[in-house]
Coordinates of C-alpha atoms and ligand atoms in Angstrom, one line a residue:
X1 CA -26.3 5.0 -0.3
X2 CA -25.8 1.3 1.0
X3 CA -22.8 -0.4 0.6
X4 CA -22.3 -4.1 0.1
X5 CA -20.6 -5.0 3.3
X6 CA -23.1 -7.3 4.6
X7 CA -23.6 -9.5 1.5
X8 CA -21.7 -12.4 0.5
X9 CA -19.7 -12.8 -2.7
X10 CA -21.7 -12.2 -5.8
X11 CA -20.3 -15.4 -7.2
X12 CA -22.8 -17.2 -4.9
X13 CA -20.2 -19.8 -3.3
X14 CA -21.0 -19.2 0.3
X15 CA -17.7 -20.7 1.3
X16 CA -15.7 -17.7 0.1
X17 CA -14.6 -15.1 2.5
X18 CA -16.7 -11.8 2.5
X19 CA -13.7 -9.9 1.1
X20 CA -13.3 -12.1 -2.1
X21 CA -15.1 -9.6 -4.4
X22 CA -14.2 -6.4 -2.2
X23 CA -12.3 -3.3 -3.1
X24 CA -10.3 -1.4 -0.5
X25 CA -9.9 2.3 -0.3
X26 CA -6.7 3.6 1.5
X27 CA -7.2 6.7 3.5
X28 CA -4.1 8.7 4.6
X29 CA -5.8 10.6 7.4
X30 CA -3.2 13.4 7.4
X31 CA -4.1 14.3 4.0
X32 CA -7.5 13.2 3.3
X33 CA -9.7 16.2 4.7
X34 CA -9.2 18.6 7.6
X35 CA -12.3 19.5 9.6
X36 CA -10.8 22.0 12.2
X37 CA -8.7 24.2 10.0
X38 CA -5.2 23.3 11.4
X39 CA -4.0 22.1 8.0
X40 CA -3.8 18.5 9.0
X41 CA -6.5 16.0 8.0
X42 CA -8.6 14.2 10.7
X43 CA -11.3 11.7 11.6
X44 CA -14.1 14.1 11.4
X45 CA -12.7 15.1 7.9
X46 CA -13.0 11.6 6.9
X47 CA -16.7 11.2 8.3
X48 CA -17.7 14.2 6.6
X49 CA -16.5 12.5 3.4
X50 CA -18.2 9.2 3.2
X51 CA -20.7 10.3 0.5
X52 CA -17.5 10.5 -1.7
X53 CA -16.5 6.7 -1.0
X54 CA -20.1 5.4 -1.2
X55 CA -20.5 7.1 -4.5
X56 CA -17.4 5.5 -5.5
X57 CA -18.5 1.9 -4.4
X58 CA -15.7 0.8 -2.4
X59 CA -16.2 -1.9 0.3
X60 CA -13.5 -1.5 2.9
X61 CA -11.8 1.6 4.2
X62 CA -8.0 1.3 5.3
X63 CA -6.8 4.0 7.6
X64 CA -3.3 4.6 7.6
X65 CA -2.3 5.1 11.6
X66 CA -4.2 7.5 13.6
X67 CA -2.7 6.4 16.9
X68 CA -1.1 8.6 19.3
X69 CA 2.4 9.6 17.8
X70 CA 5.1 12.0 17.7
X71 CA 4.7 11.8 14.2
X72 CA 8.2 11.1 13.3
X73 CA 7.0 8.9 10.1
X74 CA 3.7 10.4 10.0
X75 CA 2.0 7.9 12.6
X76 CA 4.3 5.0 11.8
X77 CA 5.7 5.5 15.1
X78 CA 3.0 4.9 17.8
X79 CA 3.3 6.1 21.1
X80 CA -0.1 4.7 22.4
X81 CA -1.8 2.1 20.3
X82 CA -5.1 2.7 22.3
X83 CA -5.5 6.2 21.8
X84 CA -6.0 8.6 18.7
X85 CA -3.7 11.4 18.3
X86 CA -5.3 14.9 19.2
X87 CA -4.1 16.1 15.7
X88 CA -6.6 13.5 14.2
X89 CA -9.2 14.0 17.1
X90 CA -10.6 11.7 19.6
X91 CA -11.4 7.9 20.3
X92 CA -15.2 9.2 20.3
X93 CA -14.5 10.4 16.8
X94 CA -13.2 7.1 15.8
X95 CA -16.3 5.5 17.3
X96 CA -18.5 7.8 15.4
X97 CA -16.7 7.3 12.2
X98 CA -16.9 3.4 12.7
X99 CA -20.6 3.8 13.3
X100 CA -21.2 5.8 10.1
X101 CA -19.1 3.3 8.1
X102 CA -21.0 0.4 9.5
X103 CA -24.3 2.1 8.8
X104 CA -23.3 2.3 5.1
X105 CA -22.5 -1.4 4.9
X106 CA -18.7 -0.4 4.7
X107 CA -16.0 -2.1 6.8
X108 CA -13.0 -0.3 8.5
X109 CA -9.5 -1.8 8.7
X110 CA -6.8 -0.2 10.9
X111 CA -3.2 -0.1 10.3
X112 CA -1.2 -2.1 12.7
X113 CA 2.3 -1.1 13.3
X114 CA 4.0 -3.7 15.6
X115 CA 7.4 -4.3 14.2
X116 CA 8.4 -1.2 16.1
X117 CA 7.0 1.5 18.3
X118 CA 7.8 5.2 18.9
X119 CA 10.5 5.6 21.1
X120 CA 8.2 7.8 23.3
X121 CA 5.8 4.7 23.8
X122 CA 5.7 3.9 27.5
X123 CA 7.2 0.2 26.9
X124 CA 10.3 1.9 25.5
X125 CA 10.7 4.7 27.8
X126 CA 10.7 1.8 30.6
X127 CA 13.1 -0.3 28.5
X128 CA 15.6 2.3 27.9
X129 CA 15.5 3.4 31.6
X130 CA 18.0 0.8 32.8
X131 CA 19.6 -2.2 31.8
X132 CA 17.7 -4.2 34.2
X133 CA 14.2 -2.6 33.5
X134 CA 11.0 -4.6 33.6
X135 CA 10.8 -4.1 29.7
X136 CA 14.3 -4.0 28.9
X137 CA 13.9 -7.2 26.7
X138 CA 10.8 -5.9 25.0
X139 CA 13.2 -4.3 22.4
X140 CA 16.4 -5.4 20.9
X141 CA 19.4 -4.1 23.1
X142 CA 23.1 -5.1 22.4
X143 CA 26.5 -4.0 23.7
X144 CA 29.1 -2.3 21.3
X145 CA 31.1 -4.6 19.1
X146 CA 33.9 -6.0 21.2
X147 CA 36.9 -4.0 21.3
X148 CA 35.1 -0.7 20.4
X149 CA 33.8 2.3 22.2
X150 CA 30.2 2.7 22.3
X151 CA 28.8 5.8 20.2
X152 CA 31.8 6.0 18.1
X153 CA 31.6 5.0 14.4
X154 CA 32.0 1.2 13.7
X155 CA 30.9 0.5 17.3
X156 CA 27.4 -0.7 16.2
X157 CA 26.8 -4.3 17.1
X158 CA 26.4 -5.2 13.3
X159 CA 26.7 -3.5 10.0
X160 CA 22.6 -3.2 9.3
X161 CA 21.7 0.2 7.8
X162 CA 18.1 1.5 8.4
X163 CA 15.6 1.7 5.6
X164 CA 15.9 5.6 5.3
X165 CA 19.8 5.8 5.7
X166 CA 22.2 5.8 8.5
X167 CA 22.8 2.9 10.9
X168 CA 20.1 0.5 12.0
X169 CA 21.4 1.1 15.6
X170 CA 21.4 4.1 18.1
X171 CA 23.6 4.3 21.3
X172 CA 22.0 5.0 24.5
X173 CA 24.8 6.4 26.7
X174 CA 22.9 6.0 30.0
X175 CA 23.2 2.1 29.8
X176 CA 25.9 1.9 27.4
X177 CA 24.0 -0.1 25.0
X178 CA 22.7 0.2 21.4
X179 CA 19.0 -0.5 20.4
X180 CA 17.8 -1.9 17.0
X181 CA 15.6 0.3 14.7
X182 CA 15.1 -1.0 11.0
X183 CA 13.5 2.7 10.4
X184 CA 14.2 5.8 12.0
X185 CA 15.8 6.1 15.4
X186 CA 12.5 7.4 16.7
X187 CA 11.1 3.7 15.7
X188 CA 12.8 1.1 18.0
X189 CA 11.9 -2.5 17.0
X190 CA 10.2 -4.7 19.2
X191 CA 11.6 -8.0 20.5
X192 CA 9.0 -10.4 19.0
X193 CA 11.0 -13.4 20.8
X194 CA 9.5 -12.2 24.1
X195 CA 6.2 -13.5 24.7
X196 CA 4.9 -10.8 27.0
X197 CA 5.4 -8.5 23.9
X198 CA 3.5 -10.8 21.8
X199 CA 0.8 -11.1 24.4
X200 CA 0.8 -7.2 24.7
X201 CA 0.1 -6.7 21.1
X202 CA -2.8 -9.5 21.1
X203 CA -4.2 -7.6 23.6
X204 CA -4.1 -4.5 22.1
X205 CA -5.5 -5.9 19.0
X206 CA -8.5 -7.5 20.6
X207 CA -9.2 -4.4 22.1
X208 CA -9.8 -2.8 18.7
X209 CA -11.9 -5.7 17.4
X210 CA -14.0 -5.5 20.6
X211 CA -14.5 -1.7 19.7
X212 CA -15.8 -2.8 16.2
X213 CA -12.9 -2.6 13.7
X214 CA -13.1 -5.2 10.6
X215 CA -9.3 -6.2 10.8
X216 CA -5.9 -4.8 10.2
X217 CA -3.2 -3.9 7.6
X218 CA 0.1 -5.0 9.3
X219 CA 3.0 -2.9 8.7
X220 CA 6.0 -4.7 7.7
X221 CA 4.8 -7.8 9.6
X222 CA 7.5 -10.1 7.9
X223 CA 10.2 -8.1 9.6
X224 CA 9.3 -9.0 13.3
X225 CA 11.4 -12.1 13.5
X226 CA 15.2 -11.1 13.9
X227 CA 17.9 -13.8 13.6
X228 CA 18.9 -14.6 17.2
X229 CA 22.6 -13.7 16.6
X230 CA 21.9 -10.6 14.7
X231 CA 25.1 -11.2 12.4
X232 CA 26.7 -8.9 10.1
X233 CA 25.1 -8.5 6.5
X234 CA 26.9 -9.2 3.4
X235 CA 28.5 -6.3 1.7
X236 CA 26.3 -4.0 -0.5
X237 CA 28.3 -2.5 -3.5
X238 CA 28.4 1.3 -3.1
X239 CA 26.9 1.3 0.6
X240 CA 28.5 1.8 3.8
X241 CA 26.3 -0.9 5.2
X242 CA 25.7 -4.7 4.9
X243 CA 22.4 -6.4 3.7
X244 CA 20.7 -7.1 6.9
X245 CA 17.5 -8.2 5.1
X246 CA 18.1 -12.1 5.0
X247 CA 18.5 -12.1 8.8
X248 CA 15.1 -10.3 9.5
X249 CA 12.8 -10.8 6.4
X250 CA 10.7 -13.8 6.7
X251 CA 12.4 -15.3 9.6
X252 CA 11.9 -18.8 10.7
X253 CA 9.7 -18.2 13.6
X254 CA 7.4 -15.8 11.7
X255 CA 4.7 -18.2 10.5
X256 CA 4.6 -19.5 14.2
X257 CA 4.0 -15.9 15.3
X258 CA 1.3 -15.3 12.8
X259 CA -0.6 -18.6 13.7
X260 CA -0.5 -17.6 17.2
X261 CA -1.9 -14.2 16.5
X262 CA -4.7 -15.8 14.5
X263 CA -5.6 -18.3 17.0
X264 CA -5.5 -15.8 20.0
X265 CA -7.0 -12.6 18.2
X266 CA -8.9 -13.4 14.8
X267 CA -10.3 -16.8 15.7
X268 CA -12.0 -15.1 18.8
X269 CA -13.0 -12.2 17.0
X270 CA -16.7 -11.2 17.0
X271 CA -16.9 -10.8 13.5
X272 CA -15.0 -12.1 10.4
X273 CA -12.1 -9.8 9.9
X274 CA -9.5 -8.8 7.2
X275 CA -5.7 -9.4 8.0
X276 CA -3.5 -8.2 5.2
X277 CA 0.4 -8.1 5.8
X278 CA 2.8 -5.6 4.3
X279 CA 5.4 -7.8 3.4
X280 CA 8.4 -6.2 1.4
X281 CA 10.8 -8.8 0.0
X282 CA 8.3 -11.6 0.1
X283 CA 8.3 -14.0 -2.8
X284 CA 5.4 -15.9 -4.4
X285 CA 6.2 -19.1 -2.6
X286 CA 6.2 -17.4 0.9
X287 CA 2.9 -15.7 -0.1
X288 CA 1.5 -18.9 -0.9
X289 CA 2.2 -20.1 2.8
X290 CA 1.0 -16.8 4.2
X291 CA -2.2 -16.8 2.5
X292 CA -3.1 -20.5 2.4
X293 CA -6.5 -20.4 4.3
X294 CA -5.7 -23.7 5.9
X295 CA -2.7 -22.5 7.6
X296 CA -4.6 -19.7 9.5
X297 CA -2.0 -16.9 9.0
X298 CA -3.0 -13.9 6.8
X299 CA -5.7 -13.4 4.3
X300 CA -3.6 -11.6 1.5
X301 CA 0.0 -9.9 1.6
X302 CA 1.1 -6.8 0.0
X303 CA 4.2 -7.8 -2.3
X304 CA 6.8 -5.4 -3.8
X305 CA 8.2 -6.9 -6.7
X306 CA 6.3 -5.1 -9.1
X307 CA 6.8 -1.9 -7.5
X308 CA 10.5 -2.2 -7.6
X309 CA 10.8 -2.8 -11.3
X310 CA 11.5 0.8 -12.2
X311 CA 13.9 1.9 -9.3
X312 CA 17.4 0.9 -8.3
X313 CA 18.6 -0.3 -5.1
X314 CA 18.8 3.1 -4.0
X315 CA 15.3 4.3 -3.7
X316 CA 15.7 7.5 -5.4
X317 CA 17.2 5.8 -8.6
X318 CA 14.6 5.8 -11.4
X319 CA 15.0 3.5 -14.5
X320 CA 12.2 3.1 -17.1
X321 CA 9.7 0.4 -16.8
X322 CA 9.8 -2.4 -19.3
X323 CA 6.4 -3.5 -19.5
X324 CA 7.4 -7.1 -20.3
X325 CA 8.9 -7.2 -16.9
X326 CA 5.6 -5.7 -15.2
X327 CA 3.7 -8.6 -16.9
X328 CA 6.2 -11.3 -16.2
X329 CA 6.0 -10.4 -12.5
X330 CA 2.4 -9.9 -11.9
X331 CA 1.4 -12.9 -14.2
X332 CA 4.0 -15.2 -12.1
X333 CA 2.0 -13.9 -9.0
X334 CA -1.1 -14.6 -10.5
X335 CA -0.1 -18.1 -11.3
X336 CA 1.4 -18.8 -7.9
X337 CA -1.6 -18.0 -6.2
X338 CA -4.2 -19.4 -8.5
X339 CA -4.7 -22.6 -6.6
X340 CA -4.0 -21.7 -2.9
X341 CA -3.8 -18.1 -1.5
X342 CA -4.8 -14.7 -2.6
X343 CA -3.3 -11.7 -4.1
X344 CA -3.6 -8.0 -3.1
X345 CA -3.5 -5.7 -6.2
X346 CA -2.1 -2.0 -6.0
X347 CA 0.0 0.2 -8.2
X348 CA -0.3 3.1 -5.3
X349 CA -0.2 3.8 -1.9
X350 CA 1.3 6.3 0.7
X351 CA 4.7 5.0 0.0
X352 CA 4.5 5.1 -3.8
X353 CA 4.4 8.1 -6.1
X354 CA 1.3 8.7 -8.1
X355 CA 0.7 5.9 -10.5
X356 CA -0.3 8.2 -13.5
X357 CA 2.8 10.3 -13.4
X358 CA 5.1 7.0 -12.8
X359 CA 3.6 4.6 -15.1
X360 CA 1.4 6.9 -17.3
X361 CA 1.4 10.2 -18.9
X362 CA 0.1 13.0 -16.7
X363 CA 0.8 15.6 -19.2
X364 CA -0.7 14.6 -22.6
X365 CA -2.8 11.8 -21.6
X366 CA -3.8 11.9 -17.8
X367 CA -7.3 10.7 -18.1
X368 CA -6.5 8.0 -20.8
X369 CA -3.6 6.7 -18.9
X370 CA -5.0 6.6 -15.4
X371 CA -7.9 4.8 -16.5
X372 CA -6.0 2.5 -18.9
X373 CA -3.9 1.4 -15.7
X374 CA -6.5 1.0 -13.6
X375 CA -8.2 -1.2 -16.0
X376 CA -5.3 -3.4 -16.1
X377 CA -5.1 -3.7 -12.4
X378 CA -8.5 -4.1 -11.7
X379 CA -8.9 -7.1 -14.0
X380 CA -6.4 -9.1 -12.3
X381 CA -7.6 -11.8 -9.7
X382 CA -7.2 -10.6 -6.3
X383 CA -8.1 -7.6 -4.1
X384 CA -7.8 -4.2 -5.5
X385 CA -6.7 -1.3 -3.5
X386 CA -7.4 2.2 -4.5
X387 CA -5.3 4.9 -2.8
X388 CA -7.1 8.2 -2.2
X389 CA -6.9 10.4 -5.1
X390 CA -6.1 7.8 -7.5
X391 CA -9.7 7.7 -8.3
X392 CA -9.3 11.4 -9.4
X393 CA -6.3 10.7 -11.6
X394 CA -4.0 12.9 -8.8
X395 CA -0.6 13.2 -10.3
X396 CA 2.8 13.7 -8.7
X397 CA 3.6 17.2 -7.3
X398 CA 5.9 19.8 -9.0
X399 CA 8.7 19.5 -6.2
X400 CA 11.4 22.1 -6.5
X401 CA 14.4 21.6 -3.9
X402 CA 14.9 19.5 -0.9
X403 CA 13.1 22.0 1.5
X404 CA 9.9 21.2 -0.4
X405 CA 9.9 17.7 0.9
X406 CA 8.6 16.6 4.1
X407 CA 8.8 12.9 4.2
X408 CA 11.6 11.8 6.6
X409 CA 12.6 9.3 4.0
X410 CA 13.3 11.7 1.4
X411 CA 15.2 14.1 3.8
X412 CA 17.4 11.2 5.0
X413 CA 18.1 9.6 1.4
X414 CA 19.0 12.9 0.4
X415 CA 21.3 13.6 3.3
X416 CA 22.9 10.1 2.9
X417 CA 23.3 10.3 -0.9
X418 CA 24.7 13.8 -1.1
X419 CA 26.7 14.0 2.3
X420 CA 28.0 10.3 2.5
X421 CA 28.1 9.2 -0.9
X422 CA 29.0 12.4 -2.5
X423 CA 26.2 12.0 -5.1
X424 CA 25.1 15.4 -7.3
X425 CA 22.3 16.9 -5.2
X426 CA 20.4 17.7 -8.6
X427 CA 20.7 13.9 -9.7
X428 CA 19.0 12.8 -6.2
X429 CA 16.4 15.5 -6.4
X430 CA 15.5 14.3 -9.9
X431 CA 15.0 10.9 -8.7
X432 CA 12.9 12.0 -5.5
X433 CA 10.8 14.3 -7.7
X434 CA 9.7 11.2 -9.4
X435 CA 9.7 8.5 -6.7
X436 CA 9.2 10.5 -3.3
X437 CA 6.5 9.3 -1.1
X438 CA 5.6 12.9 -0.5
X439 CA 4.0 12.7 -4.2
X440 CA 1.2 10.6 -2.6
X441 CA 0.9 12.7 0.4
X442 CA -0.2 16.0 -0.9
X443 CA -3.6 16.9 0.1
X444 CA -6.6 15.5 -1.5
X445 CA -8.1 17.6 -4.1
X446 CA -11.7 18.0 -3.3
X447 CA -12.5 21.1 -5.5
X448 CA -11.1 24.0 -7.1
X449 CA -11.1 26.5 -4.2
X450 CA -8.0 27.7 -2.3
X451 CA -6.3 24.6 -0.7
X452 CA -8.5 22.3 -2.8
X453 CA -11.3 22.2 -0.2
X454 CA -8.8 20.1 1.9
X455 CA -8.5 22.7 4.7
X456 CA -9.4 26.2 5.6
X457 CA -6.2 26.7 7.1
X458 CA -2.6 26.2 5.7
X459 CA -1.9 22.5 4.5
X460 CA 0.8 20.8 6.3
X461 CA 2.3 19.9 2.7
X462 CA 1.5 22.0 -0.2
X463 CA -1.6 21.3 -2.2
X464 CA -0.9 20.4 -5.9
X465 CA -1.5 23.4 -8.4
X466 CA -3.5 21.4 -10.8
X467 CA -6.2 20.9 -8.1
X468 CA -7.9 23.7 -10.2
X469 CA -8.7 21.0 -12.7
X470 CA -8.0 17.9 -11.2
X471 CA -10.8 17.6 -8.2
X472 CA -13.7 15.6 -6.8
X473 CA -16.4 18.3 -7.6
X474 CA -15.4 18.1 -11.4
X475 CA -15.4 14.5 -11.4
X476 CA -18.1 12.7 -9.2
X477 CA -21.2 12.0 -11.0
X478 CA -19.6 13.3 -14.2
X479 CA -19.4 10.7 -17.1
X480 CA -16.1 10.4 -18.6
X481 CA -14.0 11.3 -15.6
X482 CA -11.6 9.1 -13.8
X483 CA -13.8 8.8 -11.1
X484 CA -16.6 7.7 -13.1
X485 CA -14.4 4.9 -14.6
X486 CA -13.0 3.8 -11.4
X487 CA -16.7 3.6 -10.1
X488 CA -17.7 1.3 -13.2
X489 CA -14.3 -0.9 -12.7
X490 CA -15.5 -1.5 -8.9
X491 CA -19.1 -2.0 -9.8
X492 CA -17.9 -4.6 -12.4
X493 CA -16.1 -6.6 -9.9
X494 CA -19.2 -6.8 -7.7
X495 CA -21.5 -7.7 -10.6
X496 CA -19.3 -10.1 -12.7
X497 CA -17.9 -13.1 -10.5
X498 CA -15.4 -13.9 -13.4
X499 CA -13.6 -10.6 -12.5
X500 CA -13.6 -11.5 -8.8
X501 CA -12.7 -15.2 -9.0
X502 CA -12.3 -16.1 -12.5
X503 CA -9.2 -17.9 -13.8
X504 CA -6.4 -15.7 -15.1
X505 CA -4.3 -16.0 -18.3
X506 CA -1.9 -13.1 -19.3
X507 CA -1.8 -12.8 -23.1
X508 CA 0.9 -11.3 -25.4
X509 CA 3.6 -11.4 -22.5
X510 CA 6.4 -10.3 -24.8
X511 CA 4.5 -7.2 -26.2
X512 CA 6.0 -4.0 -25.0
X513 CA 3.0 -1.7 -25.3
X514 CA -0.1 -3.9 -25.0
X515 CA -1.2 -5.3 -21.7
X516 CA -3.9 -8.0 -22.4
X517 CA -5.3 -10.7 -20.2
X518 CA -8.2 -13.1 -20.2
X519 CA -10.5 -14.3 -17.2
X520 CA -12.7 -17.1 -17.6
X521 CA -15.2 -18.8 -15.2
X522 CA -17.9 -21.5 -16.6
X523 CA -19.0 -20.4 -19.9
X524 CA -18.2 -16.5 -19.4
X525 CA -14.9 -15.1 -20.8
X526 CA -13.7 -11.4 -19.9
X527 CA -10.8 -10.0 -22.0
X528 CA -9.2 -6.8 -20.9
X529 CA -6.8 -5.4 -23.5
X530 CA -5.1 -1.9 -23.1
X531 CA -2.4 0.1 -24.9
X532 CA 0.1 1.1 -22.2
X533 CA 1.8 3.8 -24.5
X534 CA 1.2 7.2 -25.9
X535 CA 1.2 5.8 -29.8
X536 CA -1.6 4.0 -31.6
X537 CA -0.6 0.5 -31.9
X538 CA -1.5 -2.4 -34.2
X539 CA -2.7 -5.5 -32.0
X540 CA -0.9 -8.4 -32.7
X541 CA -2.8 -11.7 -33.1
X542 CA -4.8 -12.5 -30.2
X543 CA -6.4 -16.1 -29.7
X544 CA -10.0 -16.3 -31.0
X545 CA -9.7 -12.6 -32.1
X546 CA -12.5 -12.9 -34.7
X547 CA -14.9 -14.4 -31.9
X548 CA -13.8 -11.7 -29.4
X549 CA -14.7 -9.0 -32.1
X550 CA -18.3 -9.2 -31.8
X551 CA -18.4 -9.6 -28.1
X552 CA -20.1 -7.1 -25.5
X553 CA -18.1 -4.0 -24.4
X554 CA -18.5 -3.8 -20.8
X555 CA -16.1 -0.9 -20.2
X556 CA -13.9 1.3 -22.3
X557 CA -12.0 4.4 -21.9
X558 CA -12.5 6.0 -25.1
X559 CA -15.7 7.4 -26.4
X560 CA -16.6 9.0 -23.0
X561 CA -20.2 8.9 -23.4
X562 CA -21.8 5.9 -20.9
X563 CA -21.5 2.5 -22.4
X564 CA -24.7 0.6 -22.3
X565 CA -24.5 -3.1 -21.5
X566 CA -24.7 -5.1 -24.5
X567 CA -22.8 -2.2 -26.7
X568 CA -21.1 -4.3 -29.6
X569 CA -17.4 -4.1 -30.1
X570 CA -16.4 -2.7 -33.2
X571 CA -13.7 -5.2 -34.6
X572 CA -11.3 -2.3 -35.1
X573 CA -10.5 -2.1 -31.2
X574 CA -9.2 -5.7 -31.7
X575 CA -7.0 -4.4 -34.4
X576 CA -5.6 -1.3 -33.3
X577 CA -5.6 0.8 -30.0
X578 CA -5.2 4.4 -29.7
X579 CA -2.8 6.1 -27.0
X580 CA -3.6 4.3 -23.8
X581 CA -7.0 2.9 -24.9
X582 CA -8.5 0.4 -22.8
X583 CA -11.5 -1.8 -23.1
X584 CA -12.8 -4.8 -21.4
X585 CA -14.9 -7.1 -23.4
X586 CA -17.5 -10.2 -22.3
X587 CA -18.6 -13.3 -24.1
X588 CA -21.0 -15.7 -22.6
X589 CA -20.4 -18.5 -25.1
X590 CA -18.2 -21.0 -23.6
X591 CA -14.3 -20.8 -24.3
Ligands
TEU601 O1 6.8 0.6 4.8 C1 7.5 -0.4 4.7 C2 8.7 -0.1 3.7 O2 9.2 -1.2 3.4 C3 9.2 1.2 3.2 O3 10.5 1.3 3.7 C4 8.5 1.4 2.0 O4 9.0 0.5 1.2 C5 9.5 2.8 1.5 O5 9.0 3.7 2.4 C6 9.1 2.9 0.1 O6 9.6 4.0 -0.4 C7 5.9 0.7 6.0 C8 5.0 2.0 5.9 O7 4.2 1.6 4.8 C9 5.8 3.2 5.7 O8 4.9 4.2 5.6 C10 6.5 3.4 6.9 O9 7.5 4.6 7.0 C11 7.4 2.1 7.4 O10 6.7 0.9 7.1 C12 7.9 2.1 8.7 O11 6.6 2.1 9.6

């Protein structure tokens, strides 16, 4: 099967970047496919399953980190950027994967984790070896707070907390100073103010581009510029730490760092690349600046606003999503990036719970809610990201106690909440079961056999018991499956330029159950409408309802028989929608 990687955008406009109608598929290598039976997914496992991705029709693969790493944060702690961790294979395996990906017309994007390294990276080993070591200034070292004794509580240089609980500083007795780590103590932050650090990162990126990769997804790239004086953060109610965010999120030198990277790395690349920034805490106005093509910074960013609507400030606290908030947020991002810049579109990734469990109904309407949510997301303007297993409607795992969780975030949040804040463990567990990152990390469900066809050994994280029903073998090539629906959605973006680049209008913004949106390009209009609830709903007045009632149905998730092009809408669909029913309609008769 051939991919579409070499073709330009289907809209025909030669000046659009190659990725403007692309769909990206995220692989979490540890959990995708294990070729050697050690229970951990690997590169050869990915290579062996490329048919699955070709059948789905995606254009770009993004690999979560496969670099050499002690795996304190599953690879987001890199100890050698220019080697593959033995658990995932070898550089030769990666070259082979890259060749096969390219042979199918697909592209491969690597994760780039350069806000921090592992504490086992040679740069940090040198940095911590002495206060006057050659690379001391490659990381962020500070003496204890004046008048305190290093290593005692409260002696940290400032009051910032780390993302996973505990202080953002660790004391190093041998030199009597603290180093900064916004994540775990095994992930010390690099000092981007040091030009040697930036040059080393640029050289490493160029090495990968020369090897053939097609771009990078840049981990927390908007955290790299820390305020020079590292001030205390303002107090946060209920927390023993201050809010350091304002002193390291979107710092003033960030745009300059990104432009410099673009000039030194991407502008000199042998092929056009994709540069995606993961940017927690970014707002629409910042995103316009990051993704304005004229500024030469990034192509698109992952923003977090919509992913935080149903959780409290403490990451394990869940609150029900109000659909109006989701529409307000995504609609504002669509408007904000309509003229300049570009959106990334995602509802799940390796840091988020399974979307069908979190926003849908994985008990009564798994197929319907997975496909309804996908319809809504994929009909927005921007680049959709599909996270492995999402295309099968994979669900959250039935976690029991804290010992079932592996993720450093879950373990640390649990410890902080229960031991430091005195929260009832059952309350924290209830939140983690719904929101924990481990939900996304259980092994890919390939078939109904033991270990879901993921591994012949014991998987590093338990396989979801529902793999006997929810698996690729039961869905690929099967009309009416979640997989088949995703394949159609992806194909629609490739064949209908209105979906890729048409204008966006949010309809019915105040409706609490229906998500409806309109896309227009020239004389073509595409309407997507979905009932994101488990009850039948009467559709309120839609603009031009009577004209839409006769429109072509290009996609629908009810009536599982294949939809032929030109199938006429029954007017009823626009009057009432069944539980989680979704439709995409098209008109070519002007607006
Ligand atoms: O995540 C960045 C980030 O902000 C996380 O704190 C995320 O919001 C949180 O885990 C959601 O519960 C990136 C990576 O995607 C993540 O896997 C890493 O753990 C983290 O950076 C550190 O590299």
